[in-house]
């Protein structure tokens, strides 16, 4: 997926960009990253008649751009995984007649005794674009029904249902009398595990589980919740007929002490996933350097690709530049990027999928609320994919 950050690209230029030309092959940064694109291989072998053959080109399926910061640019030699190897993986969770439902749990409610948690979901330093204020002044996390509808399409024909048991953030009892969790339907505070000083609790229908918290390192939010503790909750509430379960939260998360934040994680073998909507708030886009105008498919814009590569290259040290030159002399080079006009010739029988996507991108800009939904839905589908 293309990087969503602007890498210091001048925002005034970005806002004026019309995406006149589209790059459909790896960017110049691919050379510096050491990426070597695999050669085209026939897909007709072991295929049934009528399926897609070997004539797929970059016009239909553009190559990865490998912009600075993209996952493939950071680790270009990571071994690929084919569909066949995935299908043969013995550690996959099989879909059976008993376990065939995907459950989605809405963000937990907040007990009045810990109502301060409501302020933790609001960014402390959010700045909103003027265009956002005029079109959609308060982007909010989406109704869980929207996420379920999207996941139902992605993971058809599996059923995607709402997890209906109540989940509530509650106070954590500091009583030192016990180090266990209650398993009764009405938890006894005296049986709650001894907490650390900075903890809250997440109450399910059968137990109360400690959730560690800490101040946000970058001060974007007042505090964060521990991802591992929340995944423990997801494992404990997994229904017997669940293929997997997704727990959505509105609060900012961390996993390890060195993390600034995390947006989600999945324990595929345990059939659970967790996604936070906090960092996807469009009100944070300026602070996080997100260039909305060049989100996919406009990330293929030549001016944007060249600007990203130029900024990253100029920020590199002289030593790194020397190493890159050595790599180039060893023959690890790419041809000049292939560029298409963003306006296909009238004689074209049919615009390419990339042209059509760009046309829709320019014609119907997304409202912040819809943008919020798309980000959350995509990450939810991604994290659940680890359970398969």
mmCIF file of C-alpha atoms in Angstrom:
data_model
loop_
_atom_site.group_PDB
_atom_site.id
_atom_site.type_symbol
_atom_site.label_atom_id
_atom_site.label_comp_id
_atom_site.label_asym_id
_atom_site.label_seq_id
_atom_site.Cartn_x
_atom_site.Cartn_y
_atom_site.Cartn_z
ATOM 1 C CA UNK A 1 0.000 0.000 0.000
ATOM 2 C CA UNK A 2 1.405 3.439 -0.825
ATOM 3 C CA UNK A 3 2.665 5.541 2.022
ATOM 4 C CA UNK A 4 0.086 8.007 3.323
ATOM 5 C CA UNK A 5 2.622 10.546 4.511
ATOM 6 C CA UNK A 6 3.735 13.518 2.486
ATOM 7 C CA UNK A 7 7.415 13.282 3.510
ATOM 8 C CA UNK A 8 7.664 17.047 3.768
ATOM 9 C CA UNK A 9 6.135 17.680 0.356
ATOM 10 C CA UNK A 10 5.049 21.323 0.113
ATOM 11 C CA UNK A 11 1.364 21.327 1.026
ATOM 12 C CA UNK A 12 0.561 24.348 -1.143
ATOM 13 C CA UNK A 13 1.925 22.494 -4.174
ATOM 14 C CA UNK A 14 0.071 19.374 -3.093
ATOM 15 C CA UNK A 15 -3.257 21.166 -2.909
ATOM 16 C CA UNK A 16 -2.768 22.620 -6.404
ATOM 17 C CA UNK A 17 -1.732 19.310 -7.999
ATOM 18 C CA UNK A 18 -3.921 18.004 -10.822
ATOM 19 C CA UNK A 19 -2.189 14.588 -11.144
ATOM 20 C CA UNK A 20 -1.444 15.105 -14.845
ATOM 21 C CA UNK A 21 0.766 11.996 -15.172
ATOM 22 C CA UNK A 22 0.582 8.626 -13.417
ATOM 23 C CA UNK A 23 3.528 6.380 -12.540
ATOM 24 C CA UNK A 24 2.731 2.666 -12.949
ATOM 25 C CA UNK A 25 6.171 1.164 -12.235
ATOM 26 C CA UNK A 26 8.402 1.352 -9.107
ATOM 27 C CA UNK A 27 9.624 4.808 -8.111
ATOM 28 C CA UNK A 28 13.297 5.894 -8.228
ATOM 29 C CA UNK A 29 13.498 5.144 -4.499
ATOM 30 C CA UNK A 30 13.217 1.439 -5.333
ATOM 31 C CA UNK A 31 16.852 1.536 -6.480
ATOM 32 C CA UNK A 32 18.021 3.032 -3.197
ATOM 33 C CA UNK A 33 15.994 0.509 -1.229
ATOM 34 C CA UNK A 34 17.604 -2.371 -3.088
ATOM 35 C CA UNK A 35 14.343 -3.634 -4.547
ATOM 36 C CA UNK A 36 14.477 -5.930 -7.564
ATOM 37 C CA UNK A 37 11.114 -6.460 -9.155
ATOM 38 C CA UNK A 38 10.243 -10.105 -9.923
ATOM 39 C CA UNK A 39 9.897 -10.973 -13.585
ATOM 40 C CA UNK A 40 6.450 -11.604 -15.018
ATOM 41 C CA UNK A 41 5.447 -15.240 -14.860
ATOM 42 C CA UNK A 42 2.635 -17.025 -16.622
ATOM 43 C CA UNK A 43 -0.441 -17.506 -14.482
ATOM 44 C CA UNK A 44 -2.034 -19.944 -16.880
ATOM 45 C CA UNK A 45 -0.285 -22.994 -15.479
ATOM 46 C CA UNK A 46 -2.496 -24.958 -13.110
ATOM 47 C CA UNK A 47 -5.381 -22.627 -13.972
ATOM 48 C CA UNK A 48 -8.809 -23.585 -15.128
ATOM 49 C CA UNK A 49 -9.940 -22.483 -18.530
ATOM 50 C CA UNK A 50 -11.582 -19.085 -18.480
ATOM 51 C CA UNK A 51 -9.547 -17.626 -15.614
ATOM 52 C CA UNK A 52 -7.186 -14.693 -15.938
ATOM 53 C CA UNK A 53 -4.111 -15.540 -17.997
ATOM 54 C CA UNK A 54 -0.633 -14.068 -18.326
ATOM 55 C CA UNK A 55 -1.521 -10.878 -20.242
ATOM 56 C CA UNK A 56 -1.906 -8.727 -17.135
ATOM 57 C CA UNK A 57 0.096 -5.487 -17.430
ATOM 58 C CA UNK A 58 0.967 -2.544 -15.235
ATOM 59 C CA UNK A 59 -1.886 -0.597 -16.813
ATOM 60 C CA UNK A 60 -4.344 -2.978 -15.174
ATOM 61 C CA UNK A 61 -2.324 -3.790 -12.055
ATOM 62 C CA UNK A 62 0.219 -1.009 -11.394
ATOM 63 C CA UNK A 63 3.475 -2.087 -9.772
ATOM 64 C CA UNK A 64 4.225 -1.183 -6.141
ATOM 65 C CA UNK A 65 5.591 2.355 -6.002
ATOM 66 C CA UNK A 66 8.038 1.751 -3.134
ATOM 67 C CA UNK A 67 7.843 5.281 -1.827
ATOM 68 C CA UNK A 68 10.059 6.138 1.163
ATOM 69 C CA UNK A 69 8.543 4.603 4.282
ATOM 70 C CA UNK A 70 6.504 1.950 2.448
ATOM 71 C CA UNK A 71 6.764 -1.492 4.025
ATOM 72 C CA UNK A 72 8.280 -3.007 0.896
ATOM 73 C CA UNK A 73 10.843 -0.199 0.716
ATOM 74 C CA UNK A 74 11.871 -0.823 4.329
ATOM 75 C CA UNK A 75 12.244 -4.578 3.833
ATOM 76 C CA UNK A 76 12.508 -5.244 0.076
ATOM 77 C CA UNK A 77 14.029 -8.714 0.506
ATOM 78 C CA UNK A 78 11.269 -10.109 2.693
ATOM 79 C CA UNK A 79 10.276 -13.475 1.209
ATOM 80 C CA UNK A 80 6.946 -13.410 -0.639
ATOM 81 C CA UNK A 81 4.050 -15.743 0.048
ATOM 82 C CA UNK A 82 2.046 -17.260 -2.770
ATOM 83 C CA UNK A 83 -1.619 -18.144 -2.571
ATOM 84 C CA UNK A 84 -0.693 -21.811 -2.895
ATOM 85 C CA UNK A 85 1.720 -21.688 0.048
ATOM 86 C CA UNK A 86 -0.927 -19.936 2.137
ATOM 87 C CA UNK A 87 -3.526 -22.562 1.264
ATOM 88 C CA UNK A 88 -1.140 -25.355 2.230
ATOM 89 C CA UNK A 89 -0.198 -23.786 5.572
ATOM 90 C CA UNK A 90 -0.966 -26.372 8.264
ATOM 91 C CA UNK A 91 -1.350 -23.661 10.917
ATOM 92 C CA UNK A 92 -4.373 -22.068 9.225
ATOM 93 C CA UNK A 93 -7.669 -22.014 11.074
ATOM 94 C CA UNK A 94 -10.123 -24.131 9.077
ATOM 95 C CA UNK A 95 -13.635 -22.853 8.415
ATOM 96 C CA UNK A 96 -15.980 -25.540 9.691
ATOM 97 C CA UNK A 97 -19.712 -26.026 10.122
ATOM 98 C CA UNK A 98 -19.196 -25.387 13.842
ATOM 99 C CA UNK A 99 -16.906 -22.328 13.668
ATOM 100 C CA UNK A 100 -18.041 -20.157 10.773
ATOM 101 C CA UNK A 101 -19.105 -16.784 12.189
ATOM 102 C CA UNK A 102 -17.064 -13.564 12.360
ATOM 103 C CA UNK A 103 -18.038 -11.467 15.379
ATOM 104 C CA UNK A 104 -17.457 -7.740 15.684
ATOM 105 C CA UNK A 105 -17.519 -6.152 19.150
ATOM 106 C CA UNK A 106 -18.308 -2.446 19.316
ATOM 107 C CA UNK A 107 -16.131 -0.129 21.418
ATOM 108 C CA UNK A 108 -16.845 -0.765 25.118
ATOM 109 C CA UNK A 109 -19.141 1.551 27.013
ATOM 110 C CA UNK A 110 -17.809 3.636 29.906
ATOM 111 C CA UNK A 111 -19.004 3.262 33.486
ATOM 112 C CA UNK A 112 -19.914 6.604 35.130
ATOM 113 C CA UNK A 113 -17.265 5.954 37.785
ATOM 114 C CA UNK A 114 -14.573 6.280 35.109
ATOM 115 C CA UNK A 115 -16.211 8.923 32.947
ATOM 116 C CA UNK A 116 -12.812 10.580 32.489
ATOM 117 C CA UNK A 117 -12.097 7.866 29.916
ATOM 118 C CA UNK A 118 -14.414 9.732 27.564
ATOM 119 C CA UNK A 119 -11.844 12.510 27.266
ATOM 120 C CA UNK A 120 -9.141 10.023 26.285
ATOM 121 C CA UNK A 121 -10.677 9.457 22.855
ATOM 122 C CA UNK A 122 -10.430 13.156 21.924
ATOM 123 C CA UNK A 123 -7.107 14.341 20.450
ATOM 124 C CA UNK A 124 -5.445 17.053 22.493
ATOM 125 C CA UNK A 125 -3.778 18.792 19.541
ATOM 126 C CA UNK A 126 -6.159 18.200 16.660
ATOM 127 C CA UNK A 127 -6.336 20.838 13.972
ATOM 128 C CA UNK A 128 -9.098 20.740 11.440
ATOM 129 C CA UNK A 129 -8.839 21.849 7.839
ATOM 130 C CA UNK A 130 -11.091 24.740 6.831
ATOM 131 C CA UNK A 131 -12.643 22.528 4.145
ATOM 132 C CA UNK A 132 -13.500 19.966 6.800
ATOM 133 C CA UNK A 133 -15.175 22.525 9.016
ATOM 134 C CA UNK A 134 -17.403 23.613 6.174
ATOM 135 C CA UNK A 135 -18.379 20.091 5.069
ATOM 136 C CA UNK A 136 -18.263 17.904 8.151
ATOM 137 C CA UNK A 137 -17.287 19.671 11.337
ATOM 138 C CA UNK A 138 -17.219 16.636 13.599
ATOM 139 C CA UNK A 139 -16.044 13.375 12.037
ATOM 140 C CA UNK A 140 -17.027 10.563 14.358
ATOM 141 C CA UNK A 141 -16.251 6.835 14.484
ATOM 142 C CA UNK A 142 -18.668 4.923 12.333
ATOM 143 C CA UNK A 143 -21.657 2.871 13.341
ATOM 144 C CA UNK A 144 -20.590 -0.738 13.783
ATOM 145 C CA UNK A 145 -23.180 -1.702 11.135
ATOM 146 C CA UNK A 146 -21.039 0.029 8.491
ATOM 147 C CA UNK A 147 -17.995 -2.022 9.479
ATOM 148 C CA UNK A 148 -20.037 -5.228 9.497
ATOM 149 C CA UNK A 149 -21.424 -4.476 6.030
ATOM 150 C CA UNK A 150 -17.907 -3.982 4.663
ATOM 151 C CA UNK A 151 -16.524 -7.114 6.319
ATOM 152 C CA UNK A 152 -19.499 -9.120 5.049
ATOM 153 C CA UNK A 153 -18.521 -8.220 1.499
ATOM 154 C CA UNK A 154 -14.814 -8.935 2.033
ATOM 155 C CA UNK A 155 -15.295 -12.278 3.792
ATOM 156 C CA UNK A 156 -18.351 -13.530 1.922
ATOM 157 C CA UNK A 157 -19.937 -16.065 2.416
ATOM 158 C CA UNK A 158 -19.090 -16.170 6.138
ATOM 159 C CA UNK A 159 -21.644 -14.573 8.440
ATOM 160 C CA UNK A 160 -20.504 -11.386 10.171
ATOM 161 C CA UNK A 161 -22.483 -10.666 13.340
ATOM 162 C CA UNK A 162 -22.443 -8.162 16.164
ATOM 163 C CA UNK A 163 -21.019 -9.429 19.440
ATOM 164 C CA UNK A 164 -23.971 -8.719 21.710
ATOM 165 C CA UNK A 165 -22.623 -9.313 25.247
ATOM 166 C CA UNK A 166 -21.941 -6.060 27.131
ATOM 167 C CA UNK A 167 -18.414 -4.720 27.450
ATOM 168 C CA UNK A 168 -17.869 -1.847 29.872
ATOM 169 C CA UNK A 169 -14.784 0.053 31.020
ATOM 170 C CA UNK A 170 -14.948 0.219 34.801
ATOM 171 C CA UNK A 171 -12.809 1.078 37.831
ATOM 172 C CA UNK A 172 -10.071 -1.325 38.814
ATOM 173 C CA UNK A 173 -10.186 -2.331 42.463
ATOM 174 C CA UNK A 174 -6.863 -1.867 44.252
ATOM 175 C CA UNK A 175 -7.639 -4.567 46.783
ATOM 176 C CA UNK A 176 -4.529 -6.734 47.401
ATOM 177 C CA UNK A 177 -6.593 -9.668 48.679
ATOM 178 C CA UNK A 178 -6.551 -11.592 45.420
ATOM 179 C CA UNK A 179 -4.501 -12.038 42.295
ATOM 180 C CA UNK A 180 -7.163 -13.817 40.244
ATOM 181 C CA UNK A 181 -10.090 -12.841 38.080
ATOM 182 C CA UNK A 182 -13.685 -13.596 38.847
ATOM 183 C CA UNK A 183 -15.454 -16.130 36.637
ATOM 184 C CA UNK A 184 -18.933 -15.513 37.991
ATOM 185 C CA UNK A 185 -21.649 -13.691 36.102
ATOM 186 C CA UNK A 186 -21.563 -10.944 38.778
ATOM 187 C CA UNK A 187 -17.868 -10.257 39.493
ATOM 188 C CA UNK A 188 -16.900 -9.676 43.098
ATOM 189 C CA UNK A 189 -14.479 -6.738 43.404
ATOM 190 C CA UNK A 190 -12.622 -8.602 46.129
ATOM 191 C CA UNK A 191 -11.678 -11.278 43.597
ATOM 192 C CA UNK A 192 -10.160 -8.918 41.046
ATOM 193 C CA UNK A 193 -6.445 -9.210 40.355
ATOM 194 C CA UNK A 194 -4.152 -6.775 42.087
ATOM 195 C CA UNK A 195 -3.471 -3.942 39.614
ATOM 196 C CA UNK A 196 -0.650 -1.632 38.860
ATOM 197 C CA UNK A 197 -1.208 1.974 39.925
ATOM 198 C CA UNK A 198 -2.199 3.071 36.411
ATOM 199 C CA UNK A 199 -4.905 0.605 35.454
ATOM 200 C CA UNK A 200 -8.564 0.466 34.672
ATOM 201 C CA UNK A 201 -10.823 -2.547 34.120
ATOM 202 C CA UNK A 202 -12.847 -3.974 31.269
ATOM 203 C CA UNK A 203 -15.954 -5.742 32.534
ATOM 204 C CA UNK A 204 -17.455 -8.581 30.512
ATOM 205 C CA UNK A 205 -20.487 -10.722 31.305
ATOM 206 C CA UNK A 206 -18.344 -13.107 33.351
ATOM 207 C CA UNK A 207 -15.239 -11.340 34.629
ATOM 208 C CA UNK A 208 -13.299 -8.145 35.158
ATOM 209 C CA UNK A 209 -9.914 -7.867 33.477
ATOM 210 C CA UNK A 210 -7.226 -5.338 34.226
ATOM 211 C CA UNK A 211 -6.229 -2.953 31.423
ATOM 212 C CA UNK A 212 -2.933 -1.160 31.908
ATOM 213 C CA UNK A 213 -2.679 2.468 30.814
ATOM 214 C CA UNK A 214 0.014 5.074 30.385
ATOM 215 C CA UNK A 215 0.330 8.714 29.239
ATOM 216 C CA UNK A 216 0.667 9.120 25.478
ATOM 217 C CA UNK A 217 4.380 9.621 24.601
ATOM 218 C CA UNK A 218 3.614 12.135 21.850
ATOM 219 C CA UNK A 219 0.830 13.845 23.838
ATOM 220 C CA UNK A 220 -1.620 13.499 20.966
ATOM 221 C CA UNK A 221 -4.038 11.841 23.393
ATOM 222 C CA UNK A 222 -4.174 12.117 27.196
ATOM 223 C CA UNK A 223 -3.491 8.396 27.741
ATOM 224 C CA UNK A 224 -3.274 5.034 26.022
ATOM 225 C CA UNK A 225 -4.472 1.503 26.810
ATOM 226 C CA UNK A 226 -2.394 -1.647 26.583
ATOM 227 C CA UNK A 227 -3.085 -3.692 23.465
ATOM 228 C CA UNK A 228 -2.116 -7.074 24.956
ATOM 229 C CA UNK A 229 -4.546 -6.676 27.856
ATOM 230 C CA UNK A 230 -7.385 -5.881 25.469
ATOM 231 C CA UNK A 231 -6.533 -8.895 23.308
ATOM 232 C CA UNK A 232 -6.716 -11.014 26.456
ATOM 233 C CA UNK A 233 -10.292 -9.775 26.805
ATOM 234 C CA UNK A 234 -11.037 -10.695 23.194
ATOM 235 C CA UNK A 235 -9.727 -14.223 23.774
ATOM 236 C CA UNK A 236 -11.814 -14.605 26.922
ATOM 237 C CA UNK A 237 -15.081 -13.600 25.220
ATOM 238 C CA UNK A 238 -14.597 -15.586 21.981
ATOM 239 C CA UNK A 239 -17.914 -17.412 21.282
ATOM 240 C CA UNK A 240 -17.814 -21.152 20.680
ATOM 241 C CA UNK A 241 -19.142 -20.792 17.125
ATOM 242 C CA UNK A 242 -16.754 -17.960 16.212
ATOM 243 C CA UNK A 243 -14.328 -18.348 13.377
ATOM 244 C CA UNK A 244 -12.767 -15.160 14.754
ATOM 245 C CA UNK A 245 -13.625 -12.011 16.670
ATOM 246 C CA UNK A 246 -12.747 -8.361 16.077
ATOM 247 C CA UNK A 247 -12.739 -5.964 19.029
ATOM 248 C CA UNK A 248 -13.020 -2.286 18.098
ATOM 249 C CA UNK A 249 -11.870 0.420 20.500
ATOM 250 C CA UNK A 250 -11.925 4.195 20.318
ATOM 251 C CA UNK A 251 -8.919 4.749 22.586
ATOM 252 C CA UNK A 252 -5.279 5.085 21.593
ATOM 253 C CA UNK A 253 -3.157 1.949 22.133
ATOM 254 C CA UNK A 254 0.382 0.832 22.873
ATOM 255 C CA UNK A 255 1.929 -2.630 22.915
ATOM 256 C CA UNK A 256 5.509 -2.286 24.180
ATOM 257 C CA UNK A 257 7.208 0.401 26.218
ATOM 258 C CA UNK A 258 9.102 1.576 23.135
ATOM 259 C CA UNK A 259 5.929 2.090 21.074
ATOM 260 C CA UNK A 260 4.605 5.560 20.411
ATOM 261 C CA UNK A 261 1.295 3.980 19.405
ATOM 262 C CA UNK A 262 -0.219 1.013 17.591
ATOM 263 C CA UNK A 263 -3.411 0.894 15.537
ATOM 264 C CA UNK A 264 -4.154 -2.801 15.747
ATOM 265 C CA UNK A 265 -2.935 -6.343 16.108
ATOM 266 C CA UNK A 266 -4.176 -9.883 15.564
ATOM 267 C CA UNK A 267 -3.408 -13.152 17.316
ATOM 268 C CA UNK A 268 -4.255 -15.328 14.341
ATOM 269 C CA UNK A 269 -3.847 -18.634 16.155
ATOM 270 C CA UNK A 270 -6.182 -17.415 18.896
ATOM 271 C CA UNK A 271 -8.724 -16.143 16.324
ATOM 272 C CA UNK A 272 -8.872 -12.586 17.682
ATOM 273 C CA UNK A 273 -8.045 -9.125 16.341
ATOM 274 C CA UNK A 274 -8.091 -5.624 17.790
ATOM 275 C CA UNK A 275 -8.322 -2.267 15.980
ATOM 276 C CA UNK A 276 -8.209 1.259 17.387
ATOM 277 C CA UNK A 277 -9.848 4.140 15.540
ATOM 278 C CA UNK A 278 -7.956 6.838 17.476
ATOM 279 C CA UNK A 279 -5.126 7.608 15.048
ATOM 280 C CA UNK A 280 -7.393 7.415 11.997
ATOM 281 C CA UNK A 281 -9.234 10.588 13.026
ATOM 282 C CA UNK A 282 -9.016 12.958 10.019
ATOM 283 C CA UNK A 283 -8.604 15.862 12.449
ATOM 284 C CA UNK A 284 -5.071 14.536 13.061
ATOM 285 C CA UNK A 285 -4.039 14.436 9.410
ATOM 286 C CA UNK A 286 -2.048 17.682 9.415
ATOM 287 C CA UNK A 287 -0.210 16.764 12.613
ATOM 288 C CA UNK A 288 0.640 13.316 11.267
ATOM 289 C CA UNK A 289 1.735 14.551 7.846
ATOM 290 C CA UNK A 290 -1.032 12.812 5.913
ATOM 291 C CA UNK A 291 -1.501 14.098 2.369
ATOM 292 C CA UNK A 292 -5.145 13.333 1.613
ATOM 293 C CA UNK A 293 -4.959 14.727 -1.899
ATOM 294 C CA UNK A 294 -2.422 12.057 -2.823
ATOM 295 C CA UNK A 295 -4.098 9.112 -1.168
ATOM 296 C CA UNK A 296 -4.503 6.118 -3.471
ATOM 297 C CA UNK A 297 -5.029 6.225 -6.423
ATOM 298 C CA UNK A 298 -3.562 9.735 -6.614
ATOM 299 C CA UNK A 299 -0.411 8.377 -4.936
ATOM 300 C CA UNK A 300 0.592 7.344 -8.479
ATOM 301 C CA UNK A 301 0.855 11.025 -9.455
ATOM 302 C CA UNK A 302 4.313 11.594 -10.987
ATOM 303 C CA UNK A 303 4.877 14.977 -9.300
ATOM 304 C CA UNK A 304 4.036 13.460 -5.919
ATOM 305 C CA UNK A 305 6.239 10.387 -6.445
ATOM 306 C CA UNK A 306 9.183 12.535 -7.541
ATOM 307 C CA UNK A 307 8.713 14.951 -4.628
ATOM 308 C CA UNK A 308 8.609 12.132 -2.066
ATOM 309 C CA UNK A 309 11.759 10.565 -3.482
ATOM 310 C CA UNK A 310 13.562 13.915 -3.647
ATOM 311 C CA UNK A 311 12.776 14.790 -0.036
ATOM 312 C CA UNK A 312 13.901 11.393 1.213
ATOM 313 C CA UNK A 313 17.067 11.464 -0.876
ATOM 314 C CA UNK A 314 18.110 14.948 0.215
ATOM 315 C CA UNK A 315 17.675 14.009 3.878
ATOM 316 C CA UNK A 316 20.079 11.053 3.584
ATOM 317 C CA UNK A 317 23.653 11.328 4.792
ATOM 318 C CA UNK A 318 26.642 11.462 2.444
ATOM 319 C CA UNK A 319 27.658 8.025 3.665
ATOM 320 C CA UNK A 320 24.311 6.559 2.701
ATOM 321 C CA UNK A 321 24.552 8.217 -0.704
ATOM 322 C CA UNK A 322 27.929 6.601 -1.247
ATOM 323 C CA UNK A 323 26.526 3.181 -0.420
ATOM 324 C CA UNK A 324 23.653 3.724 -2.826
ATOM 325 C CA UNK A 325 26.076 4.595 -5.610
ATOM 326 C CA UNK A 326 27.953 1.356 -5.003
ATOM 327 C CA UNK A 327 24.739 -0.614 -5.249
ATOM 328 C CA UNK A 328 23.865 1.057 -8.535
ATOM 329 C CA UNK A 329 27.254 0.260 -10.053
ATOM 330 C CA UNK A 330 26.690 -3.417 -9.282
ATOM 331 C CA UNK A 331 23.804 -3.400 -11.712
ATOM 332 C CA UNK A 332 20.888 -3.113 -9.305
ATOM 333 C CA UNK A 333 19.039 -0.597 -11.462
ATOM 334 C CA UNK A 334 15.539 -0.055 -12.755
ATOM 335 C CA UNK A 335 14.401 1.454 -16.020
ATOM 336 C CA UNK A 336 12.857 4.897 -15.930
ATOM 337 C CA UNK A 337 9.352 4.807 -14.458
ATOM 338 C CA UNK A 338 6.589 4.182 -16.968
ATOM 339 C CA UNK A 339 4.221 7.150 -17.011
ATOM 340 C CA UNK A 340 0.661 7.454 -18.299
ATOM 341 C CA UNK A 341 -1.384 10.565 -18.872
ATOM 342 C CA UNK A 342 -4.097 10.948 -16.269
ATOM 343 C CA UNK A 343 -6.478 11.630 -19.183
ATOM 344 C CA UNK A 344 -6.493 8.593 -21.489
ATOM 345 C CA UNK A 345 -6.700 9.243 -25.209
ATOM 346 C CA UNK A 346 -10.238 9.459 -26.632
ATOM 347 C CA UNK A 347 -9.352 6.589 -28.960
ATOM 348 C CA UNK A 348 -8.860 4.233 -25.998
ATOM 349 C CA UNK A 349 -11.423 1.485 -26.045
ATOM 350 C CA UNK A 350 -11.798 1.647 -22.293
ATOM 351 C CA UNK A 351 -10.045 3.654 -19.559
ATOM 352 C CA UNK A 352 -7.802 1.583 -17.296
ATOM 353 C CA UNK A 353 -8.943 0.762 -13.741
ATOM 354 C CA UNK A 354 -6.380 3.249 -12.429
ATOM 355 C CA UNK A 355 -7.794 6.010 -14.632
ATOM 356 C CA UNK A 356 -11.328 5.249 -13.475
ATOM 357 C CA UNK A 357 -10.285 5.223 -9.824
ATOM 358 C CA UNK A 358 -8.499 8.568 -10.195
ATOM 359 C CA UNK A 359 -11.503 10.055 -11.967
ATOM 360 C CA UNK A 360 -13.750 9.128 -9.047
ATOM 361 C CA UNK A 361 -11.152 10.376 -6.563
ATOM 362 C CA UNK A 362 -11.124 13.821 -8.185
ATOM 363 C CA UNK A 363 -14.854 14.021 -8.839
ATOM 364 C CA UNK A 364 -16.106 13.054 -5.389
ATOM 365 C CA UNK A 365 -13.716 13.975 -2.553
ATOM 366 C CA UNK A 366 -14.401 12.050 0.621
ATOM 367 C CA UNK A 367 -15.934 13.738 3.623
ATOM 368 C CA UNK A 368 -13.930 13.342 6.861
ATOM 369 C CA UNK A 369 -16.620 11.026 8.254
ATOM 370 C CA UNK A 370 -16.489 8.725 5.238
ATOM 371 C CA UNK A 371 -12.691 8.870 5.270
ATOM 372 C CA UNK A 372 -12.786 7.781 8.923
ATOM 373 C CA UNK A 373 -14.979 4.809 7.985
ATOM 374 C CA UNK A 374 -12.741 3.712 5.099
ATOM 375 C CA UNK A 375 -9.599 3.767 7.220
ATOM 376 C CA UNK A 376 -11.216 1.789 10.014
ATOM 377 C CA UNK A 377 -12.834 -0.714 7.646
ATOM 378 C CA UNK A 378 -9.626 -1.397 5.734
ATOM 379 C CA UNK A 379 -7.592 -1.970 8.890
ATOM 380 C CA UNK A 380 -10.324 -4.179 10.337
ATOM 381 C CA UNK A 381 -10.327 -6.366 7.236
ATOM 382 C CA UNK A 382 -6.528 -6.494 7.264
ATOM 383 C CA UNK A 383 -6.224 -7.576 10.907
ATOM 384 C CA UNK A 384 -8.960 -10.198 10.565
ATOM 385 C CA UNK A 385 -7.067 -11.575 7.579
ATOM 386 C CA UNK A 386 -4.342 -12.790 9.945
ATOM 387 C CA UNK A 387 -6.885 -15.171 11.471
ATOM 388 C CA UNK A 388 -7.295 -16.990 8.163
#
